[in-house]
Backbone atoms as SQL, in Angstrom:
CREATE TABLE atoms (id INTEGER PRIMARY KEY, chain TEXT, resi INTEGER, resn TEXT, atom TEXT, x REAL, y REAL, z REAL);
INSERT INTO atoms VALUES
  (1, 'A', 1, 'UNK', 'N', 64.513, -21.324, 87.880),
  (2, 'A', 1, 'UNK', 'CA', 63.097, -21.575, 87.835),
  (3, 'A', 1, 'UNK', 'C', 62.505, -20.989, 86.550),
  (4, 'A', 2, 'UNK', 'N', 61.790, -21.800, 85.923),
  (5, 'A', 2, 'UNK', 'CA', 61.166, -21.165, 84.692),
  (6, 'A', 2, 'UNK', 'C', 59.565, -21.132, 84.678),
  (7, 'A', 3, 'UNK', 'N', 58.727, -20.567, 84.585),
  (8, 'A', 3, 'UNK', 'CA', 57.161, -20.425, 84.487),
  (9, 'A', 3, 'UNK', 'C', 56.900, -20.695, 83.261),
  (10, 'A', 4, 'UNK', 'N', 55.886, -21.710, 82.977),
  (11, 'A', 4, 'UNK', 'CA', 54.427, -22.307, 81.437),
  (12, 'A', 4, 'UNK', 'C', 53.708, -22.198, 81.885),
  (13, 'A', 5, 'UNK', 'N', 52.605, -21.382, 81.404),
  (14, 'A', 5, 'UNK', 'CA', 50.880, -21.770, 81.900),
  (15, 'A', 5, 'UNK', 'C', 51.050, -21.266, 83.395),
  (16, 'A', 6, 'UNK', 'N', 51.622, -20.649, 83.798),
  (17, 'A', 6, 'UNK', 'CA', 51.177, -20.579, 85.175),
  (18, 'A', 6, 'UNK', 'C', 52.088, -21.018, 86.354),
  (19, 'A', 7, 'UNK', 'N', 52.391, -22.291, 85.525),
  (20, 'A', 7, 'UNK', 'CA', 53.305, -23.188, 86.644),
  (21, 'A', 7, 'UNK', 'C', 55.096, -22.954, 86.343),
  (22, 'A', 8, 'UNK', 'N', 55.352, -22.873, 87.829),
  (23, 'A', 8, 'UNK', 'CA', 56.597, -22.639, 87.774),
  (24, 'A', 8, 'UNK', 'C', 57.481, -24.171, 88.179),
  (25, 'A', 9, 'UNK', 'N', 57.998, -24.534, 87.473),
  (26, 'A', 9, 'UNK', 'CA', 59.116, -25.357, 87.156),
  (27, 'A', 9, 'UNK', 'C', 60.605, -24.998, 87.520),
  (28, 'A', 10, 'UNK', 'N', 61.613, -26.179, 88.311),
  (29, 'A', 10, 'UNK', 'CA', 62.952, -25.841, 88.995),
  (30, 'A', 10, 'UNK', 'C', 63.704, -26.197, 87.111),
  (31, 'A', 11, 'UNK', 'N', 63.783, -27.159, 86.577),
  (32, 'A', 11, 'UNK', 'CA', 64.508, -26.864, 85.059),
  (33, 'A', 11, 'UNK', 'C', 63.444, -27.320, 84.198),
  (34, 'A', 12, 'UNK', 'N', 63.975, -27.143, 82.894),
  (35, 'A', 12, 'UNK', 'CA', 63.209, -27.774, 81.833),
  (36, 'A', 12, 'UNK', 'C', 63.168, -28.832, 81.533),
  (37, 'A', 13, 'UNK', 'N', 63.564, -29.700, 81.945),
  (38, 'A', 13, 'UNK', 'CA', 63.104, -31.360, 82.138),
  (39, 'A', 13, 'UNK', 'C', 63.566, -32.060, 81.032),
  (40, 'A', 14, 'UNK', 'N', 65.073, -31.479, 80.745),
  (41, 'A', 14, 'UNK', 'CA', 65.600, -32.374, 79.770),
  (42, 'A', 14, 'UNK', 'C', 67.272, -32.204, 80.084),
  (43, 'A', 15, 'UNK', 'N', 67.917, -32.987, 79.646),
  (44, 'A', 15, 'UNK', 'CA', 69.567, -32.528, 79.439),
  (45, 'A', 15, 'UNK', 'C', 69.733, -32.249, 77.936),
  (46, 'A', 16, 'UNK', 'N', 70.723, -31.818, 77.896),
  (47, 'A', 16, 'UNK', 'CA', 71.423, -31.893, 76.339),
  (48, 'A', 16, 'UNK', 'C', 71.773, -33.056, 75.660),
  (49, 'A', 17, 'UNK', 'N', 71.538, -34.134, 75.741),
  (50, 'A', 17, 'UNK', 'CA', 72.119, -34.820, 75.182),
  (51, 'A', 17, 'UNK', 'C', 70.785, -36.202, 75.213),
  (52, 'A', 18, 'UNK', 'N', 69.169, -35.675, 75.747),
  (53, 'A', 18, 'UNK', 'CA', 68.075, -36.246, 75.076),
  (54, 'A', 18, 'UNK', 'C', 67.878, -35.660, 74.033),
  (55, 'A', 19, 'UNK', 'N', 67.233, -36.744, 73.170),
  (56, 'A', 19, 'UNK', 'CA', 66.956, -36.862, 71.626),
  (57, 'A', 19, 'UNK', 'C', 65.106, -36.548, 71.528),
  (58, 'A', 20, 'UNK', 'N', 65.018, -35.131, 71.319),
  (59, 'A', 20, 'UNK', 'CA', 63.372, -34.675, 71.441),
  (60, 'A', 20, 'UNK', 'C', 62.664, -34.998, 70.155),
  (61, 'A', 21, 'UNK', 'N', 63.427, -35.419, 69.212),
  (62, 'A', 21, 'UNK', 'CA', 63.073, -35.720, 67.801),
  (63, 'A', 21, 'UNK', 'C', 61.438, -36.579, 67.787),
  (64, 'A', 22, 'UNK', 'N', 60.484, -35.856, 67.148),
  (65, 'A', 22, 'UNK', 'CA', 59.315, -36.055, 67.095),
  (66, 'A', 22, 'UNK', 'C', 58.436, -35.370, 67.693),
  (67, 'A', 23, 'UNK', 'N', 59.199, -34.891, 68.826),
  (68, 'A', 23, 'UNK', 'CA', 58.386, -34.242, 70.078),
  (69, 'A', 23, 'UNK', 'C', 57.657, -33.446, 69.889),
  (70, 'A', 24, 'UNK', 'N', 56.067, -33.156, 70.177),
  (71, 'A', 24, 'UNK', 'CA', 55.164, -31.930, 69.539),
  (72, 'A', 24, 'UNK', 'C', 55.181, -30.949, 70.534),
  (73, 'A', 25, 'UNK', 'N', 55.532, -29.384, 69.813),
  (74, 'A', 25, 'UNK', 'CA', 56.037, -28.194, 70.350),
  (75, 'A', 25, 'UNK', 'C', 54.824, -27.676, 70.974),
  (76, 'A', 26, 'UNK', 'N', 54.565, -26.922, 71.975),
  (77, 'A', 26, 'UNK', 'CA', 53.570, -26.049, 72.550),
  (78, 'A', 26, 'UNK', 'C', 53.840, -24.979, 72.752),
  (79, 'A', 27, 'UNK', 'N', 54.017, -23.728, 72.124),
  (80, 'A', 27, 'UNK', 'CA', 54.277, -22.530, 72.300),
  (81, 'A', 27, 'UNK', 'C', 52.982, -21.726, 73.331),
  (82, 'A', 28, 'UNK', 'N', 52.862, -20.603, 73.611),
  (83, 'A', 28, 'UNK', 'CA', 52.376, -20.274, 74.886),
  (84, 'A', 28, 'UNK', 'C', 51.232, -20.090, 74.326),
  (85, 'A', 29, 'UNK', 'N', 50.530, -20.400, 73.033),
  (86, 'A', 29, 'UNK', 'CA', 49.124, -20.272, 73.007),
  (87, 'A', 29, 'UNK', 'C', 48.443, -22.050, 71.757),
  (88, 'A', 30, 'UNK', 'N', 49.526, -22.473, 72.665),
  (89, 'A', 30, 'UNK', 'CA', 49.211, -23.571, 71.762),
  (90, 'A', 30, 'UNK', 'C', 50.016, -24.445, 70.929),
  (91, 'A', 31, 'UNK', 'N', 49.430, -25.446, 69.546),
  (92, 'A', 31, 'UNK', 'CA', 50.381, -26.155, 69.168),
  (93, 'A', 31, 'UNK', 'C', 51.345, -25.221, 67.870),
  (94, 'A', 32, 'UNK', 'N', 52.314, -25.680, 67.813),
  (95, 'A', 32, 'UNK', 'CA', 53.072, -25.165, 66.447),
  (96, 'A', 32, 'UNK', 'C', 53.557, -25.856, 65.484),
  (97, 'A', 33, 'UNK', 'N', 53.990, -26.870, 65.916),
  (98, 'A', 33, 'UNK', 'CA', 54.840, -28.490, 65.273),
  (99, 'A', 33, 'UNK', 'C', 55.521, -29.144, 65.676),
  (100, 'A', 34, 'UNK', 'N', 56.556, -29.597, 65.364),
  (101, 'A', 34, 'UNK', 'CA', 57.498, -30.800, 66.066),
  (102, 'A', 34, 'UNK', 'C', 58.861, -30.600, 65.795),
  (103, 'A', 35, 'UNK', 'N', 59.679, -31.435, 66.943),
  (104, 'A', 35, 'UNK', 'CA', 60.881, -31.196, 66.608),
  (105, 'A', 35, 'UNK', 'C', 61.121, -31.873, 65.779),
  (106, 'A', 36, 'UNK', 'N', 62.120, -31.291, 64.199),
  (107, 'A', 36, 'UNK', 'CA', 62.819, -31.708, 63.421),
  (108, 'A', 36, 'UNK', 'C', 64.061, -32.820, 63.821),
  (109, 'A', 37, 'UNK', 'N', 63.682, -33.640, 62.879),
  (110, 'A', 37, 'UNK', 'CA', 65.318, -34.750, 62.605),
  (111, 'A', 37, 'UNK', 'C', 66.593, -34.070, 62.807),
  (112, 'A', 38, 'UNK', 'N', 66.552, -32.702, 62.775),
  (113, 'A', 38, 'UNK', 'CA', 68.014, -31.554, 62.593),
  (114, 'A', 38, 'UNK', 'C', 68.394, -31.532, 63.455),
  (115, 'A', 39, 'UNK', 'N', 67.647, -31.654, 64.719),
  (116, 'A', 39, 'UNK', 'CA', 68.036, -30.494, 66.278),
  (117, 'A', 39, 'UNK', 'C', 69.422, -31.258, 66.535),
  (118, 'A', 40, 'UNK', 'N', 69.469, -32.361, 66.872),
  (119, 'A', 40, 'UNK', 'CA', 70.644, -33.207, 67.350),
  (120, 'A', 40, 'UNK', 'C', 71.830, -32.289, 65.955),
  (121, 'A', 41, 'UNK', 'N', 71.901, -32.725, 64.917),
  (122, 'A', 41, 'UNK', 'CA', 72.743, -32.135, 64.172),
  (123, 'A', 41, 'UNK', 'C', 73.116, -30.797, 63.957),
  (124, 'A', 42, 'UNK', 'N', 72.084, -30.117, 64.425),
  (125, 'A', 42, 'UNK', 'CA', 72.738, -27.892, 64.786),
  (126, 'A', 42, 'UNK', 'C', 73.310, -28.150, 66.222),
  (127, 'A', 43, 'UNK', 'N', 73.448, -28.841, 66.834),
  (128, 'A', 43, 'UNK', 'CA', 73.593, -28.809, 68.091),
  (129, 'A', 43, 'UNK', 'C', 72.866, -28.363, 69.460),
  (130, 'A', 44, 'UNK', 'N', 73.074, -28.456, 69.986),
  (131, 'A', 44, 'UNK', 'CA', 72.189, -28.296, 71.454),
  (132, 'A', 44, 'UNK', 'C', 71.806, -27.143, 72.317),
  (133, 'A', 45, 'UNK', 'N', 72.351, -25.948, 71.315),
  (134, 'A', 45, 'UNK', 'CA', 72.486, -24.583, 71.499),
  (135, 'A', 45, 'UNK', 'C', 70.860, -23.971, 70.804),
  (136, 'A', 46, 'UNK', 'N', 70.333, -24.820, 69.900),
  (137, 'A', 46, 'UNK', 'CA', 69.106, -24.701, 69.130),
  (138, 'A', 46, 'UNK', 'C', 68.132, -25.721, 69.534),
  (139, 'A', 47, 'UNK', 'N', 67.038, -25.433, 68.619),
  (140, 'A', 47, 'UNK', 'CA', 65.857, -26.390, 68.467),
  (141, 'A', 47, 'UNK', 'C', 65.645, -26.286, 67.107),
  (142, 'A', 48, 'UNK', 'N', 64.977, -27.096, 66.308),
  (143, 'A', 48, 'UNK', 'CA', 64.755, -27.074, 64.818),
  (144, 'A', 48, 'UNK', 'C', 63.339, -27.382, 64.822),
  (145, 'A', 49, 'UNK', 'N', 62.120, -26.962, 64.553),
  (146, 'A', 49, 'UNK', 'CA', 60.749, -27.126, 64.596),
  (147, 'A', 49, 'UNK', 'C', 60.462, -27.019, 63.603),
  (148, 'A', 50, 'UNK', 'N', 59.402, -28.287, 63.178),
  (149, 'A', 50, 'UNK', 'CA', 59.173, -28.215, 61.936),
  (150, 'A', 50, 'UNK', 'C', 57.572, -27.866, 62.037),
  (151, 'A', 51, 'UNK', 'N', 57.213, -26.404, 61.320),
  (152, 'A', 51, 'UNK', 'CA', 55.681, -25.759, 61.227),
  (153, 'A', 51, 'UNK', 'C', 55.031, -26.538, 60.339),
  (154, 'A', 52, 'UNK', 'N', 53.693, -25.996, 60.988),
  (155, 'A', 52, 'UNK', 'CA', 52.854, -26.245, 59.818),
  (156, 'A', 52, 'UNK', 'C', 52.429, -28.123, 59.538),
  (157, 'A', 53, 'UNK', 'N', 51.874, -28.237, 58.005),
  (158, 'A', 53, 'UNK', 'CA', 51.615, -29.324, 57.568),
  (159, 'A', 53, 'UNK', 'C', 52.775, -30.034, 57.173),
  (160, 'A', 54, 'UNK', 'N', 53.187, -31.298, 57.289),
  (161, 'A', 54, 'UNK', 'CA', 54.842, -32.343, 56.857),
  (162, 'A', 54, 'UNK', 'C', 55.019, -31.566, 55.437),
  (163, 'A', 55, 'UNK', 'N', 54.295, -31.243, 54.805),
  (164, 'A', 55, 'UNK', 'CA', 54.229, -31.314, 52.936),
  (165, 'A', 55, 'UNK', 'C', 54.266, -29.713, 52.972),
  (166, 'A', 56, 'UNK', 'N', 53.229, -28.659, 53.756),
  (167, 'A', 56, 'UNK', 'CA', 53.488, -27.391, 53.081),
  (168, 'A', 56, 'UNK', 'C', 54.514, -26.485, 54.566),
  (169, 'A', 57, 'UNK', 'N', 54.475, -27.229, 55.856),
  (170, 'A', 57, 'UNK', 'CA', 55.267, -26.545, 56.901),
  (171, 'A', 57, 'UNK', 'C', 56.928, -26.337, 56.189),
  (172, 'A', 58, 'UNK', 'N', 57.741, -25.525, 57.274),
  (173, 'A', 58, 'UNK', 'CA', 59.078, -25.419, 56.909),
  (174, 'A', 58, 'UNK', 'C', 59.833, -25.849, 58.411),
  (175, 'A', 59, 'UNK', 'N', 61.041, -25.645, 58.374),
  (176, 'A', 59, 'UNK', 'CA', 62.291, -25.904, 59.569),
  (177, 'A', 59, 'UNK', 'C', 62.423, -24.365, 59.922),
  (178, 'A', 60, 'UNK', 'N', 62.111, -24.092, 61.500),
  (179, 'A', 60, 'UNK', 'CA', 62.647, -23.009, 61.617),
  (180, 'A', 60, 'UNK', 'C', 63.776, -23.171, 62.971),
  (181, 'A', 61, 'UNK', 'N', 64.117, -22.515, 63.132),
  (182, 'A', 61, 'UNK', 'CA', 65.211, -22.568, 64.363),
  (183, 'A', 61, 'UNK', 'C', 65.345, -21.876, 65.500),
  (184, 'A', 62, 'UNK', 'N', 64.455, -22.500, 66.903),
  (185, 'A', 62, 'UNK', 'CA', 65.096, -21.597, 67.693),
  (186, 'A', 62, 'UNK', 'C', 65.943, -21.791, 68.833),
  (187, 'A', 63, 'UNK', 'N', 66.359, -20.682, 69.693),
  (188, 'A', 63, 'UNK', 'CA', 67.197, -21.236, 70.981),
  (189, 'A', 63, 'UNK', 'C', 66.793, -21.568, 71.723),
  (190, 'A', 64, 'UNK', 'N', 67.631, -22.615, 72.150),
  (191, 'A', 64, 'UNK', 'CA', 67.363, -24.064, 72.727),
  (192, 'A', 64, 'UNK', 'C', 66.876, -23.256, 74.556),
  (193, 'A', 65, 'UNK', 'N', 67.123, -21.987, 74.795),
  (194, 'A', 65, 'UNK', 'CA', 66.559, -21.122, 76.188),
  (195, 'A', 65, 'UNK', 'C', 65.042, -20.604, 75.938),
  (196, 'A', 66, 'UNK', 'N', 64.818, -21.064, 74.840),
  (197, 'A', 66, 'UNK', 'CA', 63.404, -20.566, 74.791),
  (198, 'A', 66, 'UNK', 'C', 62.526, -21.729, 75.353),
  (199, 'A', 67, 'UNK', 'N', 62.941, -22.931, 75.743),
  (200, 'A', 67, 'UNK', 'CA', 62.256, -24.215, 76.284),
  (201, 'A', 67, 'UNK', 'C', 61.919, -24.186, 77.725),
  (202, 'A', 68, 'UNK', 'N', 60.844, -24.283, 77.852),
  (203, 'A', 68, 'UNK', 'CA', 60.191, -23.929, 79.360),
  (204, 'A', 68, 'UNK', 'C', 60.256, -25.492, 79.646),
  (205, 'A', 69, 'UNK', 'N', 59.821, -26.406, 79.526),
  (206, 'A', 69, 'UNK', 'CA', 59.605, -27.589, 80.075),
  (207, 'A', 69, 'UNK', 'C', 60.004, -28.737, 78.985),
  (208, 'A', 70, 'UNK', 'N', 59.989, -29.891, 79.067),
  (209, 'A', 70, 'UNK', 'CA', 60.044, -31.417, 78.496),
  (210, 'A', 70, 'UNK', 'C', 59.062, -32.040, 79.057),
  (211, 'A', 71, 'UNK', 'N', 58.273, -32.744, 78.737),
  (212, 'A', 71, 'UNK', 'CA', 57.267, -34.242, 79.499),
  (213, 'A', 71, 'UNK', 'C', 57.459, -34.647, 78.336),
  (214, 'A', 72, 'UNK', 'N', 58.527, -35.887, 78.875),
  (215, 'A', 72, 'UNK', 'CA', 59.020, -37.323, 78.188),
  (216, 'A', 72, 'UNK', 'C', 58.125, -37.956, 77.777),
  (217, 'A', 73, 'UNK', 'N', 56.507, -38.089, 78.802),
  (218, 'A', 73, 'UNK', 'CA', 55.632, -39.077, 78.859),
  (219, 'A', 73, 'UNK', 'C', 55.018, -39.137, 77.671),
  (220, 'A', 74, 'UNK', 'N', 54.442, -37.681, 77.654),
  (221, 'A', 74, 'UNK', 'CA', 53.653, -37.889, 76.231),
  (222, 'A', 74, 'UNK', 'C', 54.257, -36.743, 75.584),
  (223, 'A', 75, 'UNK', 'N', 55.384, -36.655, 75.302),
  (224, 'A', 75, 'UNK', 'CA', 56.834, -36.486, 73.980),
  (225, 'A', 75, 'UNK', 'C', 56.262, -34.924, 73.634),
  (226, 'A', 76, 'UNK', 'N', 56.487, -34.127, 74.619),
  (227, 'A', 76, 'UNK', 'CA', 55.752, -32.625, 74.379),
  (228, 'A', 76, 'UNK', 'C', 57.184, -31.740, 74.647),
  (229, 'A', 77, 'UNK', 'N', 57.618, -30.888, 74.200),
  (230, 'A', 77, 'UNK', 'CA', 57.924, -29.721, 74.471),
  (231, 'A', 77, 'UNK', 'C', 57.283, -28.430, 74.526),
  (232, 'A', 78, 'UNK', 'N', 57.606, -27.790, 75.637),
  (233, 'A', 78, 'UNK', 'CA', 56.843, -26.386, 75.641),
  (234, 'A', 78, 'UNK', 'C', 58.139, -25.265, 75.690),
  (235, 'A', 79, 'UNK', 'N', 57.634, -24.063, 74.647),
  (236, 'A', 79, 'UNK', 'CA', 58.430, -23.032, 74.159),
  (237, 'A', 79, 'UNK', 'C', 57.578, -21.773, 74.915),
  (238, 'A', 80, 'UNK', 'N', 58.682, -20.851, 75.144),
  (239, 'A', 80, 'UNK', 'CA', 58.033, -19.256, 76.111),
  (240, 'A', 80, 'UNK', 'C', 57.776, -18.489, 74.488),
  (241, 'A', 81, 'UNK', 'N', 57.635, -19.058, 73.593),
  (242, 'A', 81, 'UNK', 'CA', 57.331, -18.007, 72.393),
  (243, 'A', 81, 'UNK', 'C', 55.545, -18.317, 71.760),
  (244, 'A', 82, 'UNK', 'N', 55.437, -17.347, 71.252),
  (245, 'A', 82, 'UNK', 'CA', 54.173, -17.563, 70.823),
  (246, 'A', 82, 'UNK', 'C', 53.784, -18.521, 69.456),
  (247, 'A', 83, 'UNK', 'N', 53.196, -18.734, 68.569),
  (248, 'A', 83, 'UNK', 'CA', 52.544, -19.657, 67.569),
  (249, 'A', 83, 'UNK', 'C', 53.179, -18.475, 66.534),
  (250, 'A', 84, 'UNK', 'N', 52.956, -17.467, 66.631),
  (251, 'A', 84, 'UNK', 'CA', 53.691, -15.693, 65.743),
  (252, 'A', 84, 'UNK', 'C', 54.967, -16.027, 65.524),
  (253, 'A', 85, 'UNK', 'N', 55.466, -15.883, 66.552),
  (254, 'A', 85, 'UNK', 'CA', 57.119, -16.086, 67.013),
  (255, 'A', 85, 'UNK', 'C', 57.534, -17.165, 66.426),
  (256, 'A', 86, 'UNK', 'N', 57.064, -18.534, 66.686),
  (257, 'A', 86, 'UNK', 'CA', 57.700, -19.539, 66.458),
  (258, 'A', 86, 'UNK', 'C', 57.897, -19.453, 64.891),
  (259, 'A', 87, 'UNK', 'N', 56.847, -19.050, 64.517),
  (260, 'A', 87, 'UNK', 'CA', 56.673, -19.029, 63.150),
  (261, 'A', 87, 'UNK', 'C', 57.465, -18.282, 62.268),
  (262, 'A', 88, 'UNK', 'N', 57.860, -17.544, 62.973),
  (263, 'A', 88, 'UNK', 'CA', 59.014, -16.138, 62.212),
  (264, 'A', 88, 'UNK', 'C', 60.370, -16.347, 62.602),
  (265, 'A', 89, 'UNK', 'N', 60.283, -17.294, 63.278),
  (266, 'A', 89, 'UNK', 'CA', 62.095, -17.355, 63.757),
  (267, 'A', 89, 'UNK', 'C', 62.858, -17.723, 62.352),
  (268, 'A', 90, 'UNK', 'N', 64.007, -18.056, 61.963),
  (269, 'A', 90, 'UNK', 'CA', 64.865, -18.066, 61.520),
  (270, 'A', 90, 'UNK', 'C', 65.078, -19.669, 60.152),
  (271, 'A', 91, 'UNK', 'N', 64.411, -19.787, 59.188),
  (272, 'A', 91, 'UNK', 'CA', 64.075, -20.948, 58.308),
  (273, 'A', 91, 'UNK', 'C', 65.509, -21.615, 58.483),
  (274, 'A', 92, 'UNK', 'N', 65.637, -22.737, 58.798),
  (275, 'A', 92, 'UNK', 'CA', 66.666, -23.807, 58.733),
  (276, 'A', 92, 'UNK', 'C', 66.612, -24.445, 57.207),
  (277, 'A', 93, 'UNK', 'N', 68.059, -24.117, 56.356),
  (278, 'A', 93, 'UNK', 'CA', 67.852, -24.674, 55.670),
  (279, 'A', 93, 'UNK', 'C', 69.142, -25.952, 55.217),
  (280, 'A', 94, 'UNK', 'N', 68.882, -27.226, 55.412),
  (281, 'A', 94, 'UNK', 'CA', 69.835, -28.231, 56.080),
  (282, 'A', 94, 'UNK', 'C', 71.045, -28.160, 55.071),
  (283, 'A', 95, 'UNK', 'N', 70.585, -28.157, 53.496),
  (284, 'A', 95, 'UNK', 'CA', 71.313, -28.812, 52.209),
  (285, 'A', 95, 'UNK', 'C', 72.064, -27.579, 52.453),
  (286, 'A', 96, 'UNK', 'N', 72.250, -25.998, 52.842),
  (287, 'A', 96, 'UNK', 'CA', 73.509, -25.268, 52.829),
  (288, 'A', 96, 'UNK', 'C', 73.971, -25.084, 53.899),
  (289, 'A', 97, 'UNK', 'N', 73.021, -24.814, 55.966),
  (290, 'A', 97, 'UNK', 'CA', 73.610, -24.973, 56.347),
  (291, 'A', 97, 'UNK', 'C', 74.412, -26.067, 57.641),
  (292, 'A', 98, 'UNK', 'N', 73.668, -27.593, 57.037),
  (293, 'A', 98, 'UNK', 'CA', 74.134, -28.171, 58.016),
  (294, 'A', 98, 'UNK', 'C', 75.558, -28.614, 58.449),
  (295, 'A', 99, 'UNK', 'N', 76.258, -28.486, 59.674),
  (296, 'A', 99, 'UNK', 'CA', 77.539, -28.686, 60.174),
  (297, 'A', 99, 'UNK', 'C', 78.394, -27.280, 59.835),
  (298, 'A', 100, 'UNK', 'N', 77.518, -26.602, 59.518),
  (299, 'A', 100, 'UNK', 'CA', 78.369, -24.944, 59.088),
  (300, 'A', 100, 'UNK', 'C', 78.128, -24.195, 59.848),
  (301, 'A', 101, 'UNK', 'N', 79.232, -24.211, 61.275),
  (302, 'A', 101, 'UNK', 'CA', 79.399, -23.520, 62.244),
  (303, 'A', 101, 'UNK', 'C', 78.915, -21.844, 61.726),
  (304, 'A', 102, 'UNK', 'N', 79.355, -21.207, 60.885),
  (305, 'A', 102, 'UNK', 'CA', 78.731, -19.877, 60.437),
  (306, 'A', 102, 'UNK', 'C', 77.270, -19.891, 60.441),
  (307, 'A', 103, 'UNK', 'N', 76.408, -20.716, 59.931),
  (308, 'A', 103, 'UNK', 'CA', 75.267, -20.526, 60.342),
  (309, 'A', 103, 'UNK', 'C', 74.706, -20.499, 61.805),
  (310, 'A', 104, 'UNK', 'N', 75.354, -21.152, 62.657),
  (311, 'A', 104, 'UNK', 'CA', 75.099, -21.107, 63.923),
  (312, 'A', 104, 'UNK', 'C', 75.521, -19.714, 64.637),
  (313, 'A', 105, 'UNK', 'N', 76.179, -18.856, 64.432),
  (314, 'A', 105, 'UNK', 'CA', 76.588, -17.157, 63.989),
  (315, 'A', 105, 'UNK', 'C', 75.765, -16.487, 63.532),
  (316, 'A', 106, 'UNK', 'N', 74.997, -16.592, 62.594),
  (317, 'A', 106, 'UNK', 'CA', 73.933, -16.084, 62.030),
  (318, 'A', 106, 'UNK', 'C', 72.840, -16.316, 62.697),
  (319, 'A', 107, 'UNK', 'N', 72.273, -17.440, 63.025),
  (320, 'A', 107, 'UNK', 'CA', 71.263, -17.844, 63.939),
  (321, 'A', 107, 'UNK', 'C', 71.617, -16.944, 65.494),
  (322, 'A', 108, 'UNK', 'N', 72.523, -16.840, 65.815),
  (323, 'A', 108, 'UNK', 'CA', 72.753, -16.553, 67.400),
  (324, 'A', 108, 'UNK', 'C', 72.869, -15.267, 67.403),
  (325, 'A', 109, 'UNK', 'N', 73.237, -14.157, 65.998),
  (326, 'A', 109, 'UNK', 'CA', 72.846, -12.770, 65.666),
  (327, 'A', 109, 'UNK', 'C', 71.491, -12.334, 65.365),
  (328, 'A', 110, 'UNK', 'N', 70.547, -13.420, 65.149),
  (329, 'A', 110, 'UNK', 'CA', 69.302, -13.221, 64.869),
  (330, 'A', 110, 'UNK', 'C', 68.448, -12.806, 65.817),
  (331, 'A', 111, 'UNK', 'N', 69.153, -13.786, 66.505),
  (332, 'A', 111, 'UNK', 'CA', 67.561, -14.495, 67.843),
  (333, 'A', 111, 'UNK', 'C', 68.216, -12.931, 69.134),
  (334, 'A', 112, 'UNK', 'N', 69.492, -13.227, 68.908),
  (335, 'A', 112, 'UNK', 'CA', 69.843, -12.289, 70.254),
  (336, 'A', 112, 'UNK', 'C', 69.279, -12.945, 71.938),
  (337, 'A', 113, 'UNK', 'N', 69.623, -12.397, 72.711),
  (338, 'A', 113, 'UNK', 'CA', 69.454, -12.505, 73.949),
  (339, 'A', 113, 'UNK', 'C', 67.809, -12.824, 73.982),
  (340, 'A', 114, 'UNK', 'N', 67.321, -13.924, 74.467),
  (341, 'A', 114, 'UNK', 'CA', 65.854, -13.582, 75.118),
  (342, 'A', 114, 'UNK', 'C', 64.967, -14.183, 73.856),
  (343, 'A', 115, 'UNK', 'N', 66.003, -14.149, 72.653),
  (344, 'A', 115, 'UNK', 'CA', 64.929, -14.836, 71.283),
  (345, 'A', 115, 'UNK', 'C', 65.466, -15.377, 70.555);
């Protein structure tokens, strides 16, 4: 069971192997950005959110347990981290490390248990 807003939820309303690409993020005080084109390609162990404005936001990365809910309907994900948090997690950067299992090591030493 996971709690958003109040409401407690039996899973997060997705499998591994839906494609959230586009999906606009809701962290616990609001909006943050969207899921990145990446997530499918770090694998399913992450999320890739892209902050901010298309032109001045960046890719940051977090774990894919930080997802409280999915609604497919209107293409939302909601994250247990804050608009702070989301924002400070871990910059994805694709051109060095995409398909480079070591970065996914680095990412999973970052975040640790719970982040």
């Amino acid at each position: 069971m996971s709690e958003y807003r109040g409401h407690t939820v039996p899973t997060a309303g997705h499998t591994p192997d839906d494609d959230l690409t586009g999906y606009r993020v809701d962290a616990r005080d609001g909006h943050v950005g969207k899921v990145s084109k990446y997530t499918r390609d770090l694998g399913r162990l992450y999320l890739v959110v892209r902050t901010g404005i298309w032109f001045l936001g960046r890719d940051v990365v977090l774990p894919a347990d930080v997802v409280m809910g999915v609604d497919h309907e209107v293409r939302t994900v909601q994250v247990s981290r804050t608009k702070d948090e989301v924002r400070s997690a871990p910059v994805f950067d694709a051109e060095r490390y995409l398909g480079d299992p070591r970065h996914r090591d680095q990412l999973g030493g970052r975040h640790g248990p719970g982040h």
